[in-house]
PDB file of C-alpha atoms and ligand atoms in Angstrom:
ATOM      1  CA  MET C   1      11.851-153.115 110.830  1.00 69.00           C
ATOM      2  CA  GLU C   2      12.809-155.345 107.929  1.00 77.00           C
ATOM      3  CA  LYS C   3      12.174-153.773 104.517  1.00 89.00           C
ATOM      4  CA  LEU C   4       8.916-154.627 102.773  1.00 93.00           C
ATOM      5  CA  ALA C   5      10.325-154.843  99.260  1.00 91.00           C
ATOM      6  CA  ASN C   6       9.832-158.555  98.677  1.00 91.00           C
ATOM      7  CA  PRO C   7       6.790-160.754  97.984  1.00 94.00           C
ATOM      8  CA  GLN C   8       6.843-162.652 101.309  1.00 95.00           C
ATOM      9  CA  LYS C   9       6.907-159.556 103.520  1.00 95.00           C
ATOM     10  CA  THR C  10       4.262-157.799 101.406  1.00 96.00           C
ATOM     11  CA  ILE C  11       1.869-160.766 101.490  1.00 96.00           C
ATOM     12  CA  GLU C  12       2.458-161.207 105.229  1.00 95.00           C
ATOM     13  CA  MET C  13       1.613-157.547 105.895  1.00 95.00           C
ATOM     14  CA  ILE C  14      -1.505-157.662 103.732  1.00 96.00           C
ATOM     15  CA  GLN C  15      -2.825-160.886 105.285  1.00 96.00           C
ATOM     16  CA  LYS C  16      -2.051-159.870 108.829  1.00 95.00           C
ATOM     17  CA  ASN C  17      -4.094-156.697 108.383  1.00 96.00           C
ATOM     18  CA  HIS C  18      -6.876-158.369 106.339  1.00 96.00           C
ATOM     19  CA  PHE C  19      -6.267-155.805 103.637  1.00 97.00           C
ATOM     20  CA  ASN C  20      -8.331-156.074 100.443  1.00 96.00           C
ATOM     21  CA  PHE C  21      -6.911-154.543  97.266  1.00 96.00           C
ATOM     22  CA  GLN C  22      -9.092-151.802  95.813  1.00 94.00           C
ATOM     23  CA  LYS C  23      -9.045-151.915  92.039  1.00 91.00           C
ATOM     24  CA  ARG C  24     -10.626-148.451  91.836  1.00 94.00           C
ATOM     25  CA  TYR C  25      -7.558-146.985  93.562  1.00 97.00           C
ATOM     26  CA  GLY C  26      -5.094-148.570  91.125  1.00 95.00           C
ATOM     27  CA  GLN C  27      -3.380-150.587  93.846  1.00 97.00           C
ATOM     28  CA  ASN C  28      -0.391-152.545  92.530  1.00 97.00           C
ATOM     29  CA  PHE C  29       2.313-152.713  95.168  1.00 97.00           C
ATOM     30  CA  LEU C  30       6.007-152.921  94.302  1.00 97.00           C
ATOM     31  CA  ILE C  31       7.828-156.001  95.534  1.00 97.00           C
ATOM     32  CA  ASP C  32      11.213-155.580  93.847  1.00 97.00           C
ATOM     33  CA  ALA C  33      14.071-153.934  95.769  1.00 96.00           C
ATOM     34  CA  HIS C  34      16.096-153.405  92.603  1.00 97.00           C
ATOM     35  CA  VAL C  35      13.314-151.327  91.022  1.00 98.00           C
ATOM     36  CA  LEU C  36      12.966-149.270  94.205  1.00 97.00           C
ATOM     37  CA  GLU C  37      16.683-148.512  94.230  1.00 97.00           C
ATOM     38  CA  LYS C  38      16.426-147.422  90.595  1.00 98.00           C
ATOM     39  CA  ILE C  39      13.567-145.021  91.410  1.00 98.00           C
ATOM     40  CA  ILE C  40      15.498-143.427  94.278  1.00 98.00           C
ATOM     41  CA  ALA C  41      18.591-143.087  92.055  1.00 98.00           C
ATOM     42  CA  ALA C  42      16.593-141.655  89.129  1.00 98.00           C
ATOM     43  CA  ALA C  43      14.964-139.090  91.434  1.00 98.00           C
ATOM     44  CA  GLY C  44      18.414-138.111  92.735  1.00 98.00           C
ATOM     45  CA  ILE C  45      17.184-137.936  96.345  1.00 98.00           C
ATOM     46  CA  THR C  46      19.663-136.508  98.864  1.00 98.00           C
ATOM     47  CA  LYS C  47      19.570-135.748 102.588  1.00 98.00           C
ATOM     48  CA  ASP C  48      18.716-132.114 101.701  1.00 97.00           C
ATOM     49  CA  ASP C  49      15.461-133.071 100.035  1.00 98.00           C
ATOM     50  CA  PHE C  50      11.859-132.839 101.074  1.00 98.00           C
ATOM     51  CA  VAL C  51       9.945-135.448  99.082  1.00 98.00           C
ATOM     52  CA  LEU C  52       6.216-135.657  98.433  1.00 98.00           C
ATOM     53  CA  GLU C  53       5.213-139.247  97.820  1.00 98.00           C
ATOM     54  CA  ILE C  54       1.937-139.904  96.015  1.00 98.00           C
ATOM     55  CA  GLY C  55       0.163-143.129  97.010  1.00 98.00           C
ATOM     56  CA  PRO C  56       2.472-144.914  99.480  1.00 98.00           C
ATOM     57  CA  GLY C  57       0.368-148.105  99.621  1.00 98.00           C
ATOM     58  CA  ILE C  58       1.808-150.148 102.512  1.00 98.00           C
ATOM     59  CA  GLY C  59       4.936-147.965 102.603  1.00 98.00           C
ATOM     60  CA  THR C  60       7.346-150.025 100.505  1.00 98.00           C
ATOM     61  CA  MET C  61       8.828-147.085  98.598  1.00 98.00           C
ATOM     62  CA  THR C  62       8.346-144.752 101.561  1.00 98.00           C
ATOM     63  CA  GLN C  63      10.932-146.751 103.527  1.00 98.00           C
ATOM     64  CA  TYR C  64      13.512-146.139 100.785  1.00 98.00           C
ATOM     65  CA  LEU C  65      12.574-142.472 100.493  1.00 98.00           C
ATOM     66  CA  ALA C  66      12.794-141.979 104.266  1.00 98.00           C
ATOM     67  CA  GLU C  67      16.343-143.347 104.270  1.00 97.00           C
ATOM     68  CA  ALA C  68      17.477-141.208 101.334  1.00 98.00           C
ATOM     69  CA  ALA C  69      15.689-137.894 102.040  1.00 98.00           C
ATOM     70  CA  ARG C  70      15.606-135.345 104.857  1.00 98.00           C
ATOM     71  CA  GLU C  71      11.841-135.492 105.121  1.00 98.00           C
ATOM     72  CA  VAL C  72       8.947-137.250 103.401  1.00 98.00           C
ATOM     73  CA  THR C  73       5.231-136.530 103.286  1.00 98.00           C
ATOM     74  CA  ALA C  74       3.194-139.391 101.830  1.00 98.00           C
ATOM     75  CA  VAL C  75      -0.399-138.832 100.682  1.00 98.00           C
ATOM     76  CA  GLU C  76      -2.617-141.938 100.612  1.00 98.00           C
ATOM     77  CA  ILE C  77      -6.339-141.917  99.776  1.00 98.00           C
ATOM     78  CA  ASP C  78      -7.244-145.379 101.155  1.00 98.00           C
ATOM     79  CA  ARG C  79      -7.943-145.114 104.870  1.00 97.00           C
ATOM     80  CA  ASN C  80      -7.545-148.876 105.288  1.00 97.00           C
ATOM     81  CA  LEU C  81      -3.839-148.429 104.537  1.00 98.00           C
ATOM     82  CA  ILE C  82      -3.220-145.819 107.234  1.00 98.00           C
ATOM     83  CA  PRO C  83      -2.835-148.214 110.212  1.00 97.00           C
ATOM     84  CA  ILE C  84      -0.543-150.394 108.091  1.00 97.00           C
ATOM     85  CA  LEU C  85       1.583-147.360 107.176  1.00 98.00           C
ATOM     86  CA  HIS C  86       1.863-146.404 110.840  1.00 97.00           C
ATOM     87  CA  GLU C  87       3.283-149.838 111.527  1.00 96.00           C
ATOM     88  CA  THR C  88       5.628-150.156 108.535  1.00 96.00           C
ATOM     89  CA  LEU C  89       6.990-146.621 108.951  1.00 97.00           C
ATOM     90  CA  ALA C  90       7.222-146.627 112.756  1.00 96.00           C
ATOM     91  CA  ASP C  91      11.043-146.581 112.652  1.00 96.00           C
ATOM     92  CA  TYR C  92      11.203-143.427 110.524  1.00 97.00           C
ATOM     93  CA  GLU C  93      10.816-140.117 112.314  1.00 97.00           C
ATOM     94  CA  ASN C  94      11.061-138.067 109.135  1.00 98.00           C
ATOM     95  CA  VAL C  95       7.821-139.350 107.553  1.00 98.00           C
ATOM     96  CA  THR C  96       4.336-137.823 107.740  1.00 98.00           C
ATOM     97  CA  VAL C  97       1.366-139.699 106.324  1.00 98.00           C
ATOM     98  CA  ILE C  98      -1.684-137.753 105.160  1.00 98.00           C
ATOM     99  CA  ASN C  99      -4.945-139.595 104.477  1.00 98.00           C
ATOM    100  CA  GLU C 100      -6.258-137.566 101.532  1.00 98.00           C
ATOM    101  CA  ASP C 101      -6.896-137.536  97.791  1.00 98.00           C
ATOM    102  CA  ILE C 102      -3.732-136.080  96.253  1.00 98.00           C
ATOM    103  CA  LEU C 103      -5.856-134.032  93.845  1.00 97.00           C
ATOM    104  CA  LYS C 104      -7.338-132.202  96.853  1.00 97.00           C
ATOM    105  CA  VAL C 105      -4.120-131.472  98.736  1.00 98.00           C
ATOM    106  CA  ASP C 106      -2.880-127.869  98.864  1.00 97.00           C
ATOM    107  CA  ILE C 107       0.631-128.767  97.712  1.00 98.00           C
ATOM    108  CA  ALA C 108       1.809-125.145  97.583  1.00 97.00           C
ATOM    109  CA  ALA C 109       0.990-124.782 101.308  1.00 97.00           C
ATOM    110  CA  LEU C 110       2.791-128.054 102.046  1.00 98.00           C
ATOM    111  CA  VAL C 111       5.914-126.874 100.183  1.00 98.00           C
ATOM    112  CA  LYS C 112       5.842-123.640 102.145  1.00 97.00           C
ATOM    113  CA  GLU C 113       5.472-125.401 105.478  1.00 97.00           C
ATOM    114  CA  LYS C 114       7.889-128.282 104.906  1.00 98.00           C
ATOM    115  CA  ASN C 115      10.485-126.827 102.542  1.00 98.00           C
ATOM    116  CA  GLY C 116      10.367-123.073 103.087  1.00 97.00           C
ATOM    117  CA  GLY C 117       8.839-122.655  99.629  1.00 96.00           C
ATOM    118  CA  ARG C 118      11.905-124.160  97.895  1.00 98.00           C
ATOM    119  CA  PRO C 119      11.324-126.575  94.979  1.00 98.00           C
ATOM    120  CA  ILE C 120      10.487-130.124  96.029  1.00 98.00           C
ATOM    121  CA  LYS C 121      10.855-133.564  94.469  1.00 98.00           C
ATOM    122  CA  VAL C 122       7.720-135.595  93.866  1.00 98.00           C
ATOM    123  CA  VAL C 123       7.991-139.380  93.694  1.00 98.00           C
ATOM    124  CA  GLY C 124       5.370-142.092  93.341  1.00 98.00           C
ATOM    125  CA  ASN C 125       4.245-145.373  91.940  1.00 97.00           C
ATOM    126  CA  LEU C 126       1.163-143.671  90.579  1.00 97.00           C
ATOM    127  CA  PRO C 127      -2.379-145.001  90.512  1.00 94.00           C
ATOM    128  CA  TYR C 128      -2.653-145.341  86.723  1.00 92.00           C
ATOM    129  CA  TYR C 129      -6.255-144.133  86.503  1.00 94.00           C
ATOM    130  CA  ILE C 130      -5.219-140.573  87.382  1.00 96.00           C
ATOM    131  CA  THR C 131      -1.671-140.326  86.006  1.00 97.00           C
ATOM    132  CA  THR C 132      -2.391-137.442  83.642  1.00 97.00           C
ATOM    133  CA  PRO C 133      -4.390-135.247  86.066  1.00 97.00           C
ATOM    134  CA  ILE C 134      -1.684-135.713  88.711  1.00 98.00           C
ATOM    135  CA  VAL C 135       1.276-135.009  86.442  1.00 98.00           C
ATOM    136  CA  MET C 136      -0.279-132.199  84.404  1.00 97.00           C
ATOM    137  CA  GLY C 137      -1.856-130.691  87.531  1.00 97.00           C
ATOM    138  CA  LEU C 138       1.592-130.443  89.100  1.00 97.00           C
ATOM    139  CA  LEU C 139       3.316-129.127  85.971  1.00 97.00           C
ATOM    140  CA  GLU C 140       0.648-126.524  85.209  1.00 95.00           C
ATOM    141  CA  SER C 141       0.485-125.311  88.792  1.00 94.00           C
ATOM    142  CA  ALA C 142       2.761-122.706  90.290  1.00 89.00           C
ATOM    143  CA  VAL C 143       3.935-125.203  92.954  1.00 95.00           C
ATOM    144  CA  PRO C 144       7.725-124.949  93.428  1.00 97.00           C
ATOM    145  CA  LEU C 145       8.846-128.206  91.884  1.00 98.00           C
ATOM    146  CA  GLU C 146      12.243-129.595  90.952  1.00 98.00           C
ATOM    147  CA  SER C 147      11.231-132.924  89.470  1.00 98.00           C
ATOM    148  CA  ILE C 148       8.561-135.607  89.315  1.00 98.00           C
ATOM    149  CA  THR C 149       9.825-139.206  89.230  1.00 98.00           C
ATOM    150  CA  VAL C 150       7.003-141.641  88.773  1.00 98.00           C
ATOM    151  CA  MET C 151       6.026-145.138  87.780  1.00 98.00           C
ATOM    152  CA  VAL C 152       3.430-144.950  85.037  1.00 98.00           C
ATOM    153  CA  GLN C 153       2.054-147.232  82.336  1.00 98.00           C
ATOM    154  CA  LYS C 154       4.839-147.873  79.852  1.00 98.00           C
ATOM    155  CA  GLU C 155       2.675-146.585  77.013  1.00 98.00           C
ATOM    156  CA  VAL C 156       2.132-143.291  78.859  1.00 98.00           C
ATOM    157  CA  ALA C 157       5.869-142.912  79.566  1.00 98.00           C
ATOM    158  CA  LEU C 158       6.592-143.408  75.860  1.00 98.00           C
ATOM    159  CA  ARG C 159       4.023-140.757  74.941  1.00 98.00           C
ATOM    160  CA  MET C 160       5.462-138.298  77.472  1.00 98.00           C
ATOM    161  CA  GLN C 161       8.938-138.493  75.990  1.00 98.00           C
ATOM    162  CA  ALA C 162       8.095-138.956  72.270  1.00 98.00           C
ATOM    163  CA  GLY C 163       9.327-136.553  69.604  1.00 97.00           C
ATOM    164  CA  PRO C 164       7.785-135.377  66.292  1.00 96.00           C
ATOM    165  CA  GLY C 165       7.090-137.947  63.589  1.00 92.00           C
ATOM    166  CA  THR C 166       6.842-140.943  65.937  1.00 94.00           C
ATOM    167  CA  LYS C 167       3.689-142.940  66.625  1.00 93.00           C
ATOM    168  CA  ASP C 168       3.670-142.048  70.332  1.00 96.00           C
ATOM    169  CA  TYR C 169       3.935-138.301  69.704  1.00 96.00           C
ATOM    170  CA  GLY C 170       0.833-136.348  70.652  1.00 95.00           C
ATOM    171  CA  ALA C 171      -0.761-133.694  72.840  1.00 95.00           C
ATOM    172  CA  LEU C 172       0.613-135.311  76.025  1.00 97.00           C
ATOM    173  CA  SER C 173       4.206-135.241  74.668  1.00 98.00           C
ATOM    174  CA  LEU C 174       3.917-131.539  73.870  1.00 98.00           C
ATOM    175  CA  SER C 175       2.195-130.574  77.131  1.00 97.00           C
ATOM    176  CA  VAL C 176       4.748-132.420  79.261  1.00 98.00           C
ATOM    177  CA  GLN C 177       7.744-131.209  77.269  1.00 98.00           C
ATOM    178  CA  TYR C 178       6.549-127.597  77.376  1.00 98.00           C
ATOM    179  CA  TYR C 179       7.078-127.660  81.156  1.00 98.00           C
ATOM    180  CA  ALA C 180       9.645-130.410  81.742  1.00 98.00           C
ATOM    181  CA  GLU C 181      12.497-132.477  80.369  1.00 98.00           C
ATOM    182  CA  PRO C 182      11.585-136.173  80.336  1.00 98.00           C
ATOM    183  CA  TYR C 183      14.024-139.006  81.030  1.00 98.00           C
ATOM    184  CA  LEU C 184      12.917-142.636  80.861  1.00 98.00           C
ATOM    185  CA  ALA C 185      14.785-144.288  83.726  1.00 98.00           C
ATOM    186  CA  ALA C 186      13.571-147.905  83.651  1.00 98.00           C
ATOM    187  CA  ASN C 187      11.127-150.358  82.157  1.00 98.00           C
ATOM    188  CA  VAL C 188       9.363-152.416  84.808  1.00 98.00           C
ATOM    189  CA  PRO C 189       7.584-155.717  84.004  1.00 98.00           C
ATOM    190  CA  PRO C 190       4.278-156.755  85.658  1.00 98.00           C
ATOM    191  CA  ASN C 191       5.958-159.392  87.872  1.00 97.00           C
ATOM    192  CA  CYS C 192       7.511-156.622  89.993  1.00 98.00           C
ATOM    193  CA  PHE C 193       4.076-155.879  91.509  1.00 97.00           C
ATOM    194  CA  ILE C 194       1.383-157.535  93.634  1.00 96.00           C
ATOM    195  CA  PRO C 195      -1.158-157.892  92.107  1.00 96.00           C
ATOM    196  CA  ARG C 196       0.365-157.902  88.622  1.00 96.00           C
ATOM    197  CA  PRO C 197      -0.948-155.075  86.435  1.00 95.00           C
ATOM    198  CA  GLY C 198      -2.253-155.975  82.984  1.00 94.00           C
ATOM    199  CA  VAL C 199       0.216-153.614  81.318  1.00 96.00           C
ATOM    200  CA  GLY C 200       3.949-152.912  81.330  1.00 98.00           C
ATOM    201  CA  SER C 201       5.204-150.024  83.450  1.00 98.00           C
ATOM    202  CA  ALA C 202       8.072-147.557  83.293  1.00 98.00           C
ATOM    203  CA  VAL C 203       9.777-145.054  85.562  1.00 98.00           C
ATOM    204  CA  ILE C 204       9.976-141.586  84.083  1.00 98.00           C
ATOM    205  CA  ARG C 205      11.613-138.490  85.558  1.00 98.00           C
ATOM    206  CA  LEU C 206      10.280-135.096  84.531  1.00 98.00           C
ATOM    207  CA  THR C 207      12.647-132.293  85.443  1.00 98.00           C
ATOM    208  CA  ARG C 208      10.756-129.044  85.554  1.00 98.00           C
ATOM    209  CA  ARG C 209      12.211-126.352  83.281  1.00 97.00           C
ATOM    210  CA  GLU C 210      12.952-122.943  84.795  1.00 95.00           C
ATOM    211  CA  ALA C 211      10.787-121.445  82.077  1.00 95.00           C
ATOM    212  CA  PRO C 212       8.538-123.144  79.498  1.00 97.00           C
ATOM    213  CA  ALA C 213      10.417-124.609  76.513  1.00 98.00           C
ATOM    214  CA  VAL C 214       9.018-122.005  74.089  1.00 98.00           C
ATOM    215  CA  THR C 215       7.669-118.495  74.312  1.00 97.00           C
ATOM    216  CA  VAL C 216       4.157-118.091  72.962  1.00 97.00           C
ATOM    217  CA  ARG C 217       1.763-115.160  73.071  1.00 97.00           C
ATOM    218  CA  ASP C 218      -1.370-117.180  73.848  1.00 96.00           C
ATOM    219  CA  GLU C 219      -0.594-120.457  75.632  1.00 95.00           C
ATOM    220  CA  LYS C 220      -4.266-121.491  75.625  1.00 95.00           C
ATOM    221  CA  LEU C 221      -4.578-121.047  71.886  1.00 96.00           C
ATOM    222  CA  MET C 222      -1.389-123.058  71.289  1.00 97.00           C
ATOM    223  CA  PHE C 223      -2.685-126.006  73.325  1.00 96.00           C
ATOM    224  CA  SER C 224      -6.091-125.792  71.592  1.00 94.00           C
ATOM    225  CA  LEU C 225      -4.269-125.969  68.244  1.00 95.00           C
ATOM    226  CA  ILE C 226      -2.258-128.957  69.480  1.00 94.00           C
ATOM    227  CA  ARG C 227      -5.368-130.773  70.673  1.00 92.00           C
ATOM    228  CA  ALA C 228      -7.249-130.057  67.440  1.00 90.00           C
ATOM    229  CA  SER C 229      -4.279-131.185  65.413  1.00 90.00           C
ATOM    230  CA  PHE C 230      -3.910-134.559  67.161  1.00 90.00           C
ATOM    231  CA  GLY C 231      -7.662-135.052  67.558  1.00 84.00           C
ATOM    232  CA  GLN C 232      -7.887-135.522  63.784  1.00 79.00           C
ATOM    233  CA  ARG C 233      -4.706-137.377  62.939  1.00 76.00           C
ATOM    234  CA  ARG C 234      -5.847-138.469  59.517  1.00 78.00           C
ATOM    235  CA  LYS C 235      -6.505-134.963  58.284  1.00 84.00           C
ATOM    236  CA  THR C 236      -3.952-132.396  57.192  1.00 92.00           C
ATOM    237  CA  LEU C 237      -3.459-129.718  59.817  1.00 93.00           C
ATOM    238  CA  ALA C 238      -5.207-127.112  57.632  1.00 93.00           C
ATOM    239  CA  ASN C 239      -8.321-129.295  57.288  1.00 91.00           C
ATOM    240  CA  GLY C 240      -8.205-130.231  60.960  1.00 90.00           C
ATOM    241  CA  LEU C 241      -8.226-126.562  61.957  1.00 92.00           C
ATOM    242  CA  LYS C 242     -10.922-125.647  59.469  1.00 89.00           C
ATOM    243  CA  ASN C 243     -13.239-128.437  60.682  1.00 86.00           C
ATOM    244  CA  SER C 244     -12.599-128.068  64.400  1.00 87.00           C
ATOM    245  CA  PRO C 245     -15.628-126.686  66.262  1.00 88.00           C
ATOM    246  CA  GLU C 246     -13.183-124.921  68.593  1.00 89.00           C
ATOM    247  CA  PHE C 247     -12.050-122.366  65.999  1.00 91.00           C
ATOM    248  CA  GLN C 248     -13.673-119.979  63.565  1.00 91.00           C
ATOM    249  CA  PHE C 249     -10.650-119.449  61.311  1.00 92.00           C
ATOM    250  CA  THR C 250     -11.381-118.887  57.627  1.00 92.00           C
ATOM    251  CA  LYS C 251      -9.539-120.785  54.919  1.00 92.00           C
ATOM    252  CA  GLY C 252      -7.752-117.534  54.060  1.00 93.00           C
ATOM    253  CA  GLN C 253      -6.605-116.896  57.626  1.00 94.00           C
ATOM    254  CA  ILE C 254      -5.200-120.401  57.887  1.00 94.00           C
ATOM    255  CA  ALA C 255      -3.414-120.130  54.533  1.00 95.00           C
ATOM    256  CA  GLU C 256      -1.973-116.765  55.537  1.00 95.00           C
ATOM    257  CA  ALA C 257      -0.725-118.066  58.883  1.00 96.00           C
ATOM    258  CA  PHE C 258       0.784-121.151  57.222  1.00 96.00           C
ATOM    259  CA  ALA C 259       2.608-118.914  54.721  1.00 96.00           C
ATOM    260  CA  ALA C 260       3.871-116.656  57.515  1.00 95.00           C
ATOM    261  CA  VAL C 261       5.470-119.574  59.370  1.00 96.00           C
ATOM    262  CA  GLY C 262       6.589-121.408  56.207  1.00 95.00           C
ATOM    263  CA  PHE C 263       4.289-124.467  56.411  1.00 95.00           C
ATOM    264  CA  ASP C 264       3.299-126.496  53.396  1.00 92.00           C
ATOM    265  CA  GLY C 265      -0.506-126.711  52.905  1.00 89.00           C
ATOM    266  CA  ASN C 266      -0.337-130.488  53.413  1.00 92.00           C
ATOM    267  CA  VAL C 267       1.577-130.419  56.678  1.00 93.00           C
ATOM    268  CA  ARG C 268       0.375-132.806  59.422  1.00 92.00           C
ATOM    269  CA  GLY C 269       0.403-131.912  63.103  1.00 91.00           C
ATOM    270  CA  GLU C 270       2.347-135.007  64.110  1.00 92.00           C
ATOM    271  CA  THR C 271       5.463-133.731  62.312  1.00 93.00           C
ATOM    272  CA  LEU C 272       5.522-130.334  64.049  1.00 96.00           C
ATOM    273  CA  THR C 273       7.785-129.391  66.926  1.00 97.00           C
ATOM    274  CA  LEU C 274       6.665-127.376  69.933  1.00 98.00           C
ATOM    275  CA  SER C 275       8.405-124.283  68.480  1.00 98.00           C
ATOM    276  CA  GLN C 276       6.457-124.717  65.250  1.00 97.00           C
ATOM    277  CA  PHE C 277       3.160-124.959  67.133  1.00 97.00           C
ATOM    278  CA  ALA C 278       4.144-121.816  69.046  1.00 98.00           C
ATOM    279  CA  ALA C 279       4.944-119.975  65.805  1.00 97.00           C
ATOM    280  CA  LEU C 280       1.626-121.068  64.259  1.00 97.00           C
ATOM    281  CA  SER C 281      -0.232-120.004  67.383  1.00 97.00           C
ATOM    282  CA  ASP C 282       1.395-116.563  67.270  1.00 97.00           C
ATOM    283  CA  ALA C 283       0.518-116.239  63.581  1.00 96.00           C
ATOM    284  CA  LEU C 284      -3.131-117.069  64.367  1.00 95.00           C
ATOM    285  CA  SER C 285      -3.525-114.904  67.459  1.00 91.00           C
ATOM    286  CA  PHE C 286      -4.852-111.619  66.205  1.00 74.00           C
TER     287      PHE C 286
HETATM  288  N1  SAM K 301       3.717-146.844  96.522  1.00 54.72           N
HETATM  289  C1  SAM K 301       3.134-148.158  96.709  1.00 54.72           C
HETATM  290  C2  SAM K 301       4.026-149.196  96.093  1.00 54.72           C
HETATM  291  O1  SAM K 301       4.794-148.836  95.188  1.00 54.72           O
HETATM  292  O2  SAM K 301       3.953-150.355  96.456  1.00 54.72           O
HETATM  293  C3  SAM K 301       1.712-148.232  96.151  1.00 54.72           C
HETATM  294  C4  SAM K 301       1.515-147.860  94.700  1.00 54.72           C
HETATM  295  S1  SAM K 301      -0.094-148.175  94.055  1.00 54.72           S
HETATM  296  C5  SAM K 301       0.252-148.289  92.306  1.00 54.72           C
HETATM  297  C6  SAM K 301      -0.924-146.591  94.096  1.00 54.72           C
HETATM  298  C7  SAM K 301      -1.305-146.081  95.457  1.00 54.72           C
HETATM  299  O3  SAM K 301      -1.962-144.811  95.315  1.00 54.72           O
HETATM  300  C8  SAM K 301      -2.282-146.970  96.204  1.00 54.72           C
HETATM  301  O4  SAM K 301      -1.846-147.150  97.522  1.00 54.72           O
HETATM  302  C9  SAM K 301      -3.609-146.193  96.166  1.00 54.72           C
HETATM  303  O5  SAM K 301      -4.465-146.454  97.268  1.00 54.72           O
HETATM  304  C10 SAM K 301      -3.103-144.775  96.158  1.00 54.72           C
HETATM  305  N2  SAM K 301      -4.041-143.789  95.542  1.00 54.72           N
HETATM  306  C11 SAM K 301      -4.962-144.002  94.558  1.00 54.72           C
HETATM  307  N3  SAM K 301      -5.607-142.870  94.258  1.00 54.72           N
HETATM  308  C12 SAM K 301      -5.083-141.900  95.053  1.00 54.72           C
HETATM  309  C13 SAM K 301      -5.356-140.510  95.224  1.00 54.72           C
HETATM  310  N4  SAM K 301      -6.280-139.881  94.487  1.00 54.72           N
HETATM  311  N5  SAM K 301      -4.653-139.822  96.158  1.00 54.72           N
HETATM  312  C14 SAM K 301      -3.711-140.447  96.903  1.00 54.72           C
HETATM  313  N6  SAM K 301      -3.419-141.757  96.798  1.00 54.72           N
HETATM  314  C15 SAM K 301      -4.086-142.482  95.881  1.00 54.72           C
END
């Protein structure tokens, strides 16, 4: 079958099947072959790979994945897309479509069954309304994972890869970078999709680290400190921690911990690296 990655073919497929776009599922379908090639290249897909695709839509990216990978499983929530996928992917014997919410799929079991428990590559033009739960769910889980290469809102991609002292730096940057190394592979304008999204998009690859980027005694405490610190951007970190309902630290305890890790009393969270948050967390975990 001819590839779908152009506006004419996409519109033809949608009209023929009387498909109605569901806004609540974040449906913006890719219509640009060049962008699809970039995603496949950024993900580094080879014939050895098992790929999990999140949200195949009408199968535009799935066709490219099927040609590049050994095997693909594509998880699509919208049951109205399933008959279309069966048609557009009929030529590919290495593709399985599952009609399910990706947040409910037992991915660890899938990896075991399809890839003998070896790390997999995840690829997707993500539904933007659940980008963070999907990405953080995967990174925080014990699922064997090599990389996640996804289309997300440009603003979210910038936050994922931002470093200390920049306006995009925040809790998401630190959470993602604790588990993975980000690489921004491409910026993608709205005219590469049908319908056009109201925001710019970007392709980001997150390569999972073998071990988290820093060692910390109490991971939960560190992420609570990070959240408290960025939740009150205008305050100094010391004031932010003192006022946060999450903690019961005294002024003295905070001052002592700051002294132990060499922080100035006026330090702001947005200037701190992950290692510095880890050191502070260790100094505050009694
Ligand atoms: N991959 C296609 C493409 O690039 O043209 C479609 C991408 S579209 C941005 C997102 C897709 O994810 C839609 O097909 C939507 O129905 C599907 N989706 C939304 N929420 C989902 C969920 N929770 N689980 C699985 N798929 C979901």
